[in-house]
């Protein structure tokens, strides 16, 4: 791998230089082992420790197929699907790989006794398979995590509706938390030139997810002047939603779980911020019963911040803990758009507040290639900025996933793969200087160790 690293770091290597590199036979990767699937049986989710299930192994470089690319991974990042994978919830990911393998002989490569995980990367194309025209060895890229086959007509208006749609590095093997990754060529996008490797790797999944969920016509279709309630507004997903709301002329109402996170939202430009811990909101009386009085108190607080208006859109992802309140506080005819359930998948809400007030619930999952490309374009133009707060080595990915699982972080957590240190890979220093404060905003805001998990 040293030749690969040296060629990348040279900064002036040509496509021919990368083509002439000898491909290594193996590489280091963060893996789950099939033999460990039952290791957390009987334990509560919060007690499961990713540091025990995530390993660094040397694995063979996979066969390169048509329409695919092998990428030297300079940096990656931790997403919540990294946590889900590492604690084998809601199901072990090996079932995804087994089902994928039944599709074709080529897909059978993915069914292995180990799973290389990770759904983000920034790096350099090393090899391309037959049929790839748009990308060449030496291209500096980021990858989005949508893997599709597009052999069904169902996916051709919106590739997220492809019956064979999968999340790379979660439902497929050979993900981005590694020194080399295997991707489809239509996952690749240009690396933003003003960002370092670790900065460029961090937005991918969450930035694209937030774009579709909030901005796209496939999601909430946010417009100027909308009041947008954003749960976990300083977190990995919510921090991008906050930026999209501000950039799009909407009014974000940011919900966070500490004073430090509130300060982050204000630094991004948000004015309406609710610190749910300081104000003591408890939407559940006990495990089985919600408290509508708290919904009403929460709604009243929102109207105090919006000049008496209810929210047009709720950006939902905590799930069970907050969903009843989200449905209640949305304005008549408004939209609750949900992409995750980090506090629980079984949502409960009073349907009277939905049907009688003509509200809509929209499910949103990642983004199609066009949406991901547009979201990345905004990063490349300096309109939306990374929310990277801390960077770990590949060897410390287990600790990074543990910290995300325990909500001991702000924004996104990065992982260095082949990059020997932080700060490398910047090609446009002038654009970087224009936005350096925004780029570093989350780096200068240490995490509050006392955050409650559902408030991310």
GROMACS .gro file of C-alpha atoms in nm:
model
  456
    1UNK     CA    1   0.000   0.000   0.000
    2UNK     CA    2   0.299   0.229   0.043
    3UNK     CA    3   0.327   0.284  -0.334
    4UNK     CA    4  -0.040   0.382  -0.348
    5UNK     CA    5  -0.004   0.626  -0.059
    6UNK     CA    6   0.312   0.781  -0.202
    7UNK     CA    7   0.149   0.827  -0.543
    8UNK     CA    8  -0.157   0.994  -0.393
    9UNK     CA    9   0.048   1.221  -0.169
   10UNK     CA   10   0.268   1.329  -0.458
   11UNK     CA   11  -0.023   1.542  -0.574
   12UNK     CA   12   0.083   1.553  -0.939
   13UNK     CA   13   0.051   1.187  -1.040
   14UNK     CA   14  -0.122   1.115  -1.370
   15UNK     CA   15  -0.382   0.856  -1.457
   16UNK     CA   16  -0.103   0.656  -1.622
   17UNK     CA   17   0.092   0.661  -1.294
   18UNK     CA   18  -0.203   0.509  -1.109
   19UNK     CA   19  -0.269   0.255  -1.384
   20UNK     CA   20   0.091   0.137  -1.363
   21UNK     CA   21   0.073   0.080  -0.988
   22UNK     CA   22   0.084  -0.284  -0.883
   23UNK     CA   23  -0.244  -0.365  -0.711
   24UNK     CA   24  -0.196  -0.516  -0.367
   25UNK     CA   25  -0.340  -0.862  -0.304
   26UNK     CA   26  -0.488  -0.765   0.032
   27UNK     CA   27  -0.574  -0.462   0.243
   28UNK     CA   28  -0.668  -0.370   0.598
   29UNK     CA   29  -1.036  -0.327   0.675
   30UNK     CA   30  -1.278  -0.281   0.961
   31UNK     CA   31  -1.481  -0.601   0.968
   32UNK     CA   32  -1.756  -0.779   1.150
   33UNK     CA   33  -1.706  -1.154   1.184
   34UNK     CA   34  -1.995  -1.388   1.124
   35UNK     CA   35  -1.886  -1.600   1.419
   36UNK     CA   36  -1.955  -1.304   1.652
   37UNK     CA   37  -2.320  -1.249   1.558
   38UNK     CA   38  -2.456  -1.385   1.888
   39UNK     CA   39  -2.206  -1.213   2.115
   40UNK     CA   40  -2.454  -0.954   2.247
   41UNK     CA   41  -2.756  -1.182   2.282
   42UNK     CA   42  -2.970  -1.086   2.581
   43UNK     CA   43  -2.805  -0.746   2.631
   44UNK     CA   44  -2.986  -0.414   2.612
   45UNK     CA   45  -2.889  -0.202   2.313
   46UNK     CA   46  -2.714   0.058   2.526
   47UNK     CA   47  -2.490  -0.208   2.681
   48UNK     CA   48  -2.362  -0.345   2.349
   49UNK     CA   49  -2.004  -0.235   2.283
   50UNK     CA   50  -1.885  -0.184   1.921
   51UNK     CA   51  -1.525  -0.206   2.042
   52UNK     CA   52  -1.581  -0.578   2.101
   53UNK     CA   53  -1.736  -0.658   1.763
   54UNK     CA   54  -1.534  -0.442   1.522
   55UNK     CA   55  -1.197  -0.581   1.415
   56UNK     CA   56  -0.911  -0.479   1.186
   57UNK     CA   57  -0.833  -0.769   0.953
   58UNK     CA   58  -0.623  -0.815   0.642
   59UNK     CA   59  -0.863  -0.922   0.366
   60UNK     CA   60  -0.823  -1.007  -0.007
   61UNK     CA   61  -0.888  -0.738  -0.267
   62UNK     CA   62  -1.223  -0.830  -0.428
   63UNK     CA   63  -1.265  -0.914  -0.794
   64UNK     CA   64  -1.354  -0.609  -1.003
   65UNK     CA   65  -1.673  -0.647  -1.206
   66UNK     CA   66  -1.839  -0.452  -1.489
   67UNK     CA   67  -1.945  -0.102  -1.398
   68UNK     CA   68  -1.740  -0.105  -1.079
   69UNK     CA   69  -1.434   0.071  -0.940
   70UNK     CA   70  -1.171  -0.002  -0.678
   71UNK     CA   71  -1.090   0.309  -0.474
   72UNK     CA   72  -0.794   0.378  -0.246
   73UNK     CA   73  -0.968   0.507   0.065
   74UNK     CA   74  -0.788   0.803   0.217
   75UNK     CA   75  -1.057   0.868   0.478
   76UNK     CA   76  -1.403   0.752   0.580
   77UNK     CA   77  -1.649   0.828   0.859
   78UNK     CA   78  -1.883   0.668   1.111
   79UNK     CA   79  -2.257   0.675   1.051
   80UNK     CA   80  -2.537   0.539   1.262
   81UNK     CA   81  -2.555   0.236   1.033
   82UNK     CA   82  -2.198   0.165   1.150
   83UNK     CA   83  -2.338   0.144   1.502
   84UNK     CA   84  -2.633  -0.072   1.395
   85UNK     CA   85  -2.395  -0.305   1.212
   86UNK     CA   86  -2.159  -0.330   1.507
   87UNK     CA   87  -2.428  -0.424   1.760
   88UNK     CA   88  -2.613  -0.653   1.514
   89UNK     CA   89  -2.934  -0.451   1.528
   90UNK     CA   90  -3.205  -0.458   1.412
   91UNK     CA   91  -3.064  -0.770   1.243
   92UNK     CA   92  -2.715  -0.896   1.168
   93UNK     CA   93  -2.592  -0.764   0.833
   94UNK     CA   94  -2.479  -1.108   0.718
   95UNK     CA   95  -2.839  -1.180   0.620
   96UNK     CA   96  -2.821  -0.890   0.374
   97UNK     CA   97  -2.505  -1.033   0.220
   98UNK     CA   98  -2.653  -1.381   0.189
   99UNK     CA   99  -2.963  -1.250   0.010
  100UNK     CA  100  -2.754  -1.034  -0.223
  101UNK     CA  101  -2.532  -1.331  -0.306
  102UNK     CA  102  -2.829  -1.529  -0.438
  103UNK     CA  103  -2.884  -1.267  -0.709
  104UNK     CA  104  -2.592  -1.355  -0.936
  105UNK     CA  105  -2.250  -1.509  -0.958
  106UNK     CA  106  -2.093  -1.164  -0.930
  107UNK     CA  107  -2.302  -1.074  -0.626
  108UNK     CA  108  -2.190  -1.397  -0.460
  109UNK     CA  109  -1.855  -1.224  -0.388
  110UNK     CA  110  -2.028  -1.037  -0.107
  111UNK     CA  111  -2.127  -1.343   0.097
  112UNK     CA  112  -1.822  -1.395   0.315
  113UNK     CA  113  -1.757  -1.487   0.679
  114UNK     CA  114  -1.658  -1.124   0.731
  115UNK     CA  115  -1.829  -0.796   0.642
  116UNK     CA  116  -1.624  -0.488   0.553
  117UNK     CA  117  -1.855  -0.208   0.665
  118UNK     CA  118  -1.868   0.168   0.610
  119UNK     CA  119  -2.085   0.388   0.388
  120UNK     CA  120  -1.862   0.692   0.325
  121UNK     CA  121  -1.526   0.749   0.162
  122UNK     CA  122  -1.296   1.006   0.007
  123UNK     CA  123  -1.014   0.868  -0.202
  124UNK     CA  124  -0.862   0.799  -0.541
  125UNK     CA  125  -0.979   0.564  -0.815
  126UNK     CA  126  -0.728   0.281  -0.864
  127UNK     CA  127  -0.901   0.059  -1.119
  128UNK     CA  128  -1.225   0.061  -1.317
  129UNK     CA  129  -1.412  -0.235  -1.458
  130UNK     CA  130  -1.551  -0.291  -1.809
  131UNK     CA  131  -1.806  -0.034  -1.920
  132UNK     CA  132  -1.686   0.249  -1.695
  133UNK     CA  133  -1.637   0.565  -1.904
  134UNK     CA  134  -1.683   0.859  -1.668
  135UNK     CA  135  -1.404   0.779  -1.420
  136UNK     CA  136  -1.036   0.696  -1.455
  137UNK     CA  137  -0.753   0.585  -1.228
  138UNK     CA  138  -0.621   0.888  -1.041
  139UNK     CA  139  -0.956   1.068  -1.013
  140UNK     CA  140  -1.011   1.211  -0.665
  141UNK     CA  141  -1.360   1.115  -0.555
  142UNK     CA  142  -1.613   1.077  -0.282
  143UNK     CA  143  -1.874   0.801  -0.289
  144UNK     CA  144  -2.241   0.802  -0.198
  145UNK     CA  145  -2.383   0.482  -0.057
  146UNK     CA  146  -2.668   0.394  -0.295
  147UNK     CA  147  -2.608   0.062  -0.472
  148UNK     CA  148  -2.865  -0.019  -0.743
  149UNK     CA  149  -2.900  -0.266  -1.030
  150UNK     CA  150  -3.165  -0.075  -1.236
  151UNK     CA  151  -3.282  -0.380  -1.427
  152UNK     CA  152  -3.640  -0.315  -1.316
  153UNK     CA  153  -3.849  -0.030  -1.456
  154UNK     CA  154  -3.949   0.061  -1.099
  155UNK     CA  155  -3.625   0.247  -1.034
  156UNK     CA  156  -3.606   0.464  -1.342
  157UNK     CA  157  -3.804   0.763  -1.211
  158UNK     CA  158  -3.633   0.745  -0.874
  159UNK     CA  159  -3.348   0.500  -0.826
  160UNK     CA  160  -3.432   0.469  -0.455
  161UNK     CA  161  -3.736   0.269  -0.572
  162UNK     CA  162  -3.525   0.008  -0.750
  163UNK     CA  163  -3.624  -0.331  -0.599
  164UNK     CA  164  -3.252  -0.412  -0.582
  165UNK     CA  165  -3.162  -0.090  -0.399
  166UNK     CA  166  -2.909  -0.145  -0.119
  167UNK     CA  167  -2.692   0.065   0.108
  168UNK     CA  168  -2.326   0.006   0.027
  169UNK     CA  169  -2.117  -0.100   0.324
  170UNK     CA  170  -2.430  -0.195   0.520
  171UNK     CA  171  -2.628  -0.422   0.288
  172UNK     CA  172  -2.326  -0.494   0.065
  173UNK     CA  173  -1.970  -0.591   0.144
  174UNK     CA  174  -1.639  -0.412   0.073
  175UNK     CA  175  -1.739  -0.080   0.235
  176UNK     CA  176  -1.549   0.238   0.306
  177UNK     CA  177  -1.398   0.173   0.650
  178UNK     CA  178  -1.095   0.019   0.486
  179UNK     CA  179  -0.784   0.094   0.281
  180UNK     CA  180  -0.957  -0.012  -0.043
  181UNK     CA  181  -1.327  -0.013  -0.128
  182UNK     CA  182  -1.534  -0.165  -0.408
  183UNK     CA  183  -1.810   0.062  -0.543
  184UNK     CA  184  -2.031   0.090  -0.847
  185UNK     CA  185  -1.912   0.368  -1.075
  186UNK     CA  186  -2.245   0.548  -1.039
  187UNK     CA  187  -2.169   0.595  -0.671
  188UNK     CA  188  -1.874   0.821  -0.748
  189UNK     CA  189  -1.875   1.202  -0.733
  190UNK     CA  190  -1.594   1.461  -0.752
  191UNK     CA  191  -1.414   1.528  -0.426
  192UNK     CA  192  -1.464   1.890  -0.312
  193UNK     CA  193  -1.125   2.045  -0.381
  194UNK     CA  194  -1.112   2.280  -0.082
  195UNK     CA  195  -1.154   2.004   0.173
  196UNK     CA  196  -0.907   1.762   0.327
  197UNK     CA  197  -0.963   1.390   0.285
  198UNK     CA  198  -1.130   1.348   0.623
  199UNK     CA  199  -1.349   1.655   0.573
  200UNK     CA  200  -1.458   1.540   0.227
  201UNK     CA  201  -1.543   1.192   0.356
  202UNK     CA  202  -1.771   1.310   0.632
  203UNK     CA  203  -2.077   1.465   0.459
  204UNK     CA  204  -2.171   1.187   0.211
  205UNK     CA  205  -2.441   0.975   0.371
  206UNK     CA  206  -2.591   1.231   0.607
  207UNK     CA  207  -2.569   1.528   0.370
  208UNK     CA  208  -2.744   1.340   0.090
  209UNK     CA  209  -3.002   1.197   0.331
  210UNK     CA  210  -3.083   1.542   0.467
  211UNK     CA  211  -3.105   1.687   0.115
  212UNK     CA  212  -3.362   1.434  -0.003
  213UNK     CA  213  -3.555   1.440   0.324
  214UNK     CA  214  -3.587   1.817   0.346
  215UNK     CA  215  -3.519   1.980   0.008
  216UNK     CA  216  -3.607   1.729  -0.264
  217UNK     CA  217  -3.955   1.691  -0.410
  218UNK     CA  218  -3.922   1.327  -0.299
  219UNK     CA  219  -3.911   1.451   0.060
  220UNK     CA  220  -4.065   1.754   0.225
  221UNK     CA  221  -3.998   1.995  -0.064
  222UNK     CA  222  -3.900   2.278   0.170
  223UNK     CA  223  -3.964   2.634   0.047
  224UNK     CA  224  -3.866   2.983   0.158
  225UNK     CA  225  -4.031   3.092   0.480
  226UNK     CA  226  -4.112   2.742   0.606
  227UNK     CA  227  -4.076   2.678   0.977
  228UNK     CA  228  -3.878   2.354   1.008
  229UNK     CA  229  -3.850   2.165   1.335
  230UNK     CA  230  -3.517   1.980   1.336
  231UNK     CA  231  -3.454   1.717   1.600
  232UNK     CA  232  -3.089   1.671   1.697
  233UNK     CA  233  -3.003   1.983   1.503
  234UNK     CA  234  -2.631   1.975   1.583
  235UNK     CA  235  -2.591   1.602   1.516
  236UNK     CA  236  -2.459   1.418   1.214
  237UNK     CA  237  -2.788   1.442   1.026
  238UNK     CA  238  -2.954   1.744   1.183
  239UNK     CA  239  -2.653   1.969   1.131
  240UNK     CA  240  -2.698   1.938   0.754
  241UNK     CA  241  -3.073   1.988   0.780
  242UNK     CA  242  -3.006   2.307   0.975
  243UNK     CA  243  -2.770   2.431   0.704
  244UNK     CA  244  -3.015   2.344   0.424
  245UNK     CA  245  -3.296   2.527   0.604
  246UNK     CA  246  -3.084   2.838   0.649
  247UNK     CA  247  -2.946   2.828   0.295
  248UNK     CA  248  -3.296   2.780   0.153
  249UNK     CA  249  -3.457   3.074   0.330
  250UNK     CA  250  -3.648   2.863   0.582
  251UNK     CA  251  -3.661   2.914   0.959
  252UNK     CA  252  -3.509   2.619   1.146
  253UNK     CA  253  -3.637   2.548   1.495
  254UNK     CA  254  -3.344   2.351   1.633
  255UNK     CA  255  -3.397   2.095   1.908
  256UNK     CA  256  -3.086   1.987   2.096
  257UNK     CA  257  -2.998   1.830   2.428
  258UNK     CA  258  -2.738   2.063   2.580
  259UNK     CA  259  -2.621   2.420   2.596
  260UNK     CA  260  -2.312   2.336   2.393
  261UNK     CA  261  -2.521   2.192   2.113
  262UNK     CA  262  -2.745   2.497   2.126
  263UNK     CA  263  -2.436   2.715   2.081
  264UNK     CA  264  -2.337   2.512   1.773
  265UNK     CA  265  -2.678   2.577   1.616
  266UNK     CA  266  -2.653   2.949   1.684
  267UNK     CA  267  -2.304   2.950   1.535
  268UNK     CA  268  -2.452   2.803   1.218
  269UNK     CA  269  -2.696   3.094   1.209
  270UNK     CA  270  -3.008   2.949   1.370
  271UNK     CA  271  -3.203   3.181   1.599
  272UNK     CA  272  -3.480   2.952   1.728
  273UNK     CA  273  -3.320   2.688   1.950
  274UNK     CA  274  -3.477   2.462   2.212
  275UNK     CA  275  -3.255   2.288   2.465
  276UNK     CA  276  -3.487   2.003   2.556
  277UNK     CA  277  -3.275   1.896   2.854
  278UNK     CA  278  -3.270   2.243   3.009
  279UNK     CA  279  -3.643   2.283   2.954
  280UNK     CA  280  -3.716   1.936   3.086
  281UNK     CA  281  -3.934   1.786   2.812
  282UNK     CA  282  -4.039   1.428   2.885
  283UNK     CA  283  -4.277   1.304   2.617
  284UNK     CA  284  -4.332   0.964   2.782
  285UNK     CA  285  -4.479   0.918   3.130
  286UNK     CA  286  -4.350   0.562   3.138
  287UNK     CA  287  -4.254   0.288   2.893
  288UNK     CA  288  -4.610   0.252   2.760
  289UNK     CA  289  -4.778   0.592   2.792
  290UNK     CA  290  -4.700   0.929   2.634
  291UNK     CA  291  -4.780   1.263   2.795
  292UNK     CA  292  -4.990   1.490   2.569
  293UNK     CA  293  -4.942   1.776   2.816
  294UNK     CA  294  -4.575   1.776   2.722
  295UNK     CA  295  -4.666   1.785   2.352
  296UNK     CA  296  -4.874   2.094   2.421
  297UNK     CA  297  -4.600   2.259   2.628
  298UNK     CA  298  -4.355   2.187   2.349
  299UNK     CA  299  -4.590   2.331   2.087
  300UNK     CA  300  -4.636   2.645   2.293
  301UNK     CA  301  -4.259   2.690   2.315
  302UNK     CA  302  -4.226   2.653   1.937
  303UNK     CA  303  -4.487   2.925   1.880
  304UNK     CA  304  -4.300   3.155   2.115
  305UNK     CA  305  -3.998   3.121   1.888
  306UNK     CA  306  -4.182   3.155   1.556
  307UNK     CA  307  -4.406   3.450   1.628
  308UNK     CA  308  -4.711   3.234   1.696
  309UNK     CA  309  -4.676   2.992   1.403
  310UNK     CA  310  -4.670   2.613   1.407
  311UNK     CA  311  -4.406   2.427   1.207
  312UNK     CA  312  -4.462   2.342   0.841
  313UNK     CA  313  -4.214   2.054   0.840
  314UNK     CA  314  -4.076   1.824   1.106
  315UNK     CA  315  -3.738   1.668   1.026
  316UNK     CA  316  -3.777   1.338   1.214
  317UNK     CA  317  -3.519   1.075   1.292
  318UNK     CA  318  -3.519   0.995   1.667
  319UNK     CA  319  -3.839   0.793   1.617
  320UNK     CA  320  -4.024   0.641   1.907
  321UNK     CA  321  -3.936   0.896   2.174
  322UNK     CA  322  -4.032   1.203   1.972
  323UNK     CA  323  -4.277   1.092   1.703
  324UNK     CA  324  -4.597   1.157   1.899
  325UNK     CA  325  -4.482   1.510   1.973
  326UNK     CA  326  -4.377   1.561   1.609
  327UNK     CA  327  -4.722   1.473   1.475
  328UNK     CA  328  -4.891   1.694   1.734
  329UNK     CA  329  -4.688   2.013   1.679
  330UNK     CA  330  -4.698   2.009   1.297
  331UNK     CA  331  -4.930   2.273   1.150
  332UNK     CA  332  -5.253   2.180   0.976
  333UNK     CA  333  -5.161   2.047   0.632
  334UNK     CA  334  -4.797   2.015   0.734
  335UNK     CA  335  -4.547   1.736   0.682
  336UNK     CA  336  -4.358   1.498   0.909
  337UNK     CA  337  -4.071   1.345   0.711
  338UNK     CA  338  -3.883   1.058   0.873
  339UNK     CA  339  -3.564   0.875   0.778
  340UNK     CA  340  -3.465   0.682   1.090
  341UNK     CA  341  -3.561   0.566   1.437
  342UNK     CA  342  -3.256   0.593   1.660
  343UNK     CA  343  -3.465   0.576   1.981
  344UNK     CA  344  -3.690   0.292   1.860
  345UNK     CA  345  -3.872   0.172   1.549
  346UNK     CA  346  -4.222   0.131   1.693
  347UNK     CA  347  -4.367   0.479   1.663
  348UNK     CA  348  -4.686   0.579   1.842
  349UNK     CA  349  -4.893   0.891   1.782
  350UNK     CA  350  -5.252   1.009   1.820
  351UNK     CA  351  -5.396   0.969   1.472
  352UNK     CA  352  -5.664   1.233   1.533
  353UNK     CA  353  -5.396   1.500   1.502
  354UNK     CA  354  -5.288   1.353   1.170
  355UNK     CA  355  -5.610   1.274   0.984
  356UNK     CA  356  -5.829   1.557   1.110
  357UNK     CA  357  -5.558   1.816   1.042
  358UNK     CA  358  -5.467   1.677   0.699
  359UNK     CA  359  -5.102   1.622   0.789
  360UNK     CA  360  -4.871   1.392   0.595
  361UNK     CA  361  -4.605   1.144   0.704
  362UNK     CA  362  -4.338   1.083   0.440
  363UNK     CA  363  -4.078   0.810   0.461
  364UNK     CA  364  -3.737   0.912   0.326
  365UNK     CA  365  -3.437   0.685   0.280
  366UNK     CA  366  -3.095   0.808   0.170
  367UNK     CA  367  -3.101   0.969  -0.178
  368UNK     CA  368  -3.084   0.889  -0.546
  369UNK     CA  369  -2.773   0.966  -0.751
  370UNK     CA  370  -2.904   1.302  -0.870
  371UNK     CA  371  -2.994   1.414  -0.516
  372UNK     CA  372  -2.658   1.296  -0.383
  373UNK     CA  373  -2.480   1.477  -0.668
  374UNK     CA  374  -2.667   1.803  -0.595
  375UNK     CA  375  -2.592   1.774  -0.223
  376UNK     CA  376  -2.222   1.715  -0.299
  377UNK     CA  377  -2.222   2.008  -0.545
  378UNK     CA  378  -2.334   2.239  -0.264
  379UNK     CA  379  -2.044   2.114  -0.051
  380UNK     CA  380  -1.800   2.169  -0.339
  381UNK     CA  381  -1.924   2.526  -0.388
  382UNK     CA  382  -1.887   2.612  -0.020
  383UNK     CA  383  -2.262   2.659   0.031
  384UNK     CA  384  -2.289   2.371   0.280
  385UNK     CA  385  -2.001   2.274   0.507
  386UNK     CA  386  -1.871   1.958   0.673
  387UNK     CA  387  -1.965   1.909   1.036
  388UNK     CA  388  -1.658   1.705   1.127
  389UNK     CA  389  -1.578   1.722   1.497
  390UNK     CA  390  -1.318   1.453   1.563
  391UNK     CA  391  -1.098   1.216   1.364
  392UNK     CA  392  -0.985   0.866   1.462
  393UNK     CA  393  -0.743   0.618   1.310
  394UNK     CA  394  -0.870   0.309   1.130
  395UNK     CA  395  -0.752   0.105   1.429
  396UNK     CA  396  -0.974   0.311   1.659
  397UNK     CA  397  -1.295   0.272   1.458
  398UNK     CA  398  -1.444   0.065   1.739
  399UNK     CA  399  -1.394   0.352   1.981
  400UNK     CA  400  -1.539   0.597   1.729
  401UNK     CA  401  -1.850   0.380   1.686
  402UNK     CA  402  -1.875   0.347   2.063
  403UNK     CA  403  -1.869   0.725   2.101
  404UNK     CA  404  -2.143   0.768   1.839
  405UNK     CA  405  -2.348   0.492   2.006
  406UNK     CA  406  -2.319   0.676   2.339
  407UNK     CA  407  -2.378   1.016   2.174
  408UNK     CA  408  -2.041   1.143   2.297
  409UNK     CA  409  -1.984   1.342   1.980
  410UNK     CA  410  -2.089   1.645   1.780
  411UNK     CA  411  -2.167   1.642   1.409
  412UNK     CA  412  -1.971   1.371   1.226
  413UNK     CA  413  -1.681   1.153   1.334
  414UNK     CA  414  -1.410   1.088   1.076
  415UNK     CA  415  -1.173   0.795   1.021
  416UNK     CA  416  -0.830   0.813   0.858
  417UNK     CA  417  -0.762   0.513   0.633
  418UNK     CA  418  -0.462   0.556   0.400
  419UNK     CA  419  -0.414   0.926   0.480
  420UNK     CA  420  -0.118   0.934   0.723
  421UNK     CA  421  -0.242   1.244   0.901
  422UNK     CA  422  -0.518   1.504   0.899
  423UNK     CA  423  -0.521   1.807   0.671
  424UNK     CA  424  -0.403   1.644   0.348
  425UNK     CA  425  -0.572   1.649   0.008
  426UNK     CA  426  -0.663   2.020  -0.014
  427UNK     CA  427  -0.637   2.142  -0.375
  428UNK     CA  428  -0.817   2.479  -0.361
  429UNK     CA  429  -0.667   2.684  -0.079
  430UNK     CA  430  -0.838   3.007  -0.185
  431UNK     CA  431  -1.191   2.867  -0.149
  432UNK     CA  432  -1.088   2.699   0.173
  433UNK     CA  433  -0.973   3.025   0.327
  434UNK     CA  434  -1.308   3.185   0.244
  435UNK     CA  435  -1.489   2.921   0.451
  436UNK     CA  436  -1.231   2.809   0.703
  437UNK     CA  437  -1.432   2.916   1.009
  438UNK     CA  438  -1.739   2.724   0.893
  439UNK     CA  439  -1.529   2.420   0.802
  440UNK     CA  440  -1.380   2.413   1.152
  441UNK     CA  441  -1.697   2.508   1.338
  442UNK     CA  442  -1.757   2.163   1.484
  443UNK     CA  443  -1.388   2.103   1.551
  444UNK     CA  444  -1.384   2.387   1.802
  445UNK     CA  445  -1.694   2.272   1.991
  446UNK     CA  446  -1.612   1.980   2.224
  447UNK     CA  447  -1.885   1.722   2.281
  448UNK     CA  448  -2.093   1.729   2.597
  449UNK     CA  449  -2.041   1.395   2.766
  450UNK     CA  450  -2.379   1.408   2.933
  451UNK     CA  451  -2.600   1.407   2.626
  452UNK     CA  452  -2.908   1.192   2.636
  453UNK     CA  453  -2.906   0.951   2.347
  454UNK     CA  454  -3.248   1.022   2.197
  455UNK     CA  455  -3.177   1.393   2.160
  456UNK     CA  456  -2.913   1.360   1.887
   0.00000   0.00000   0.00000
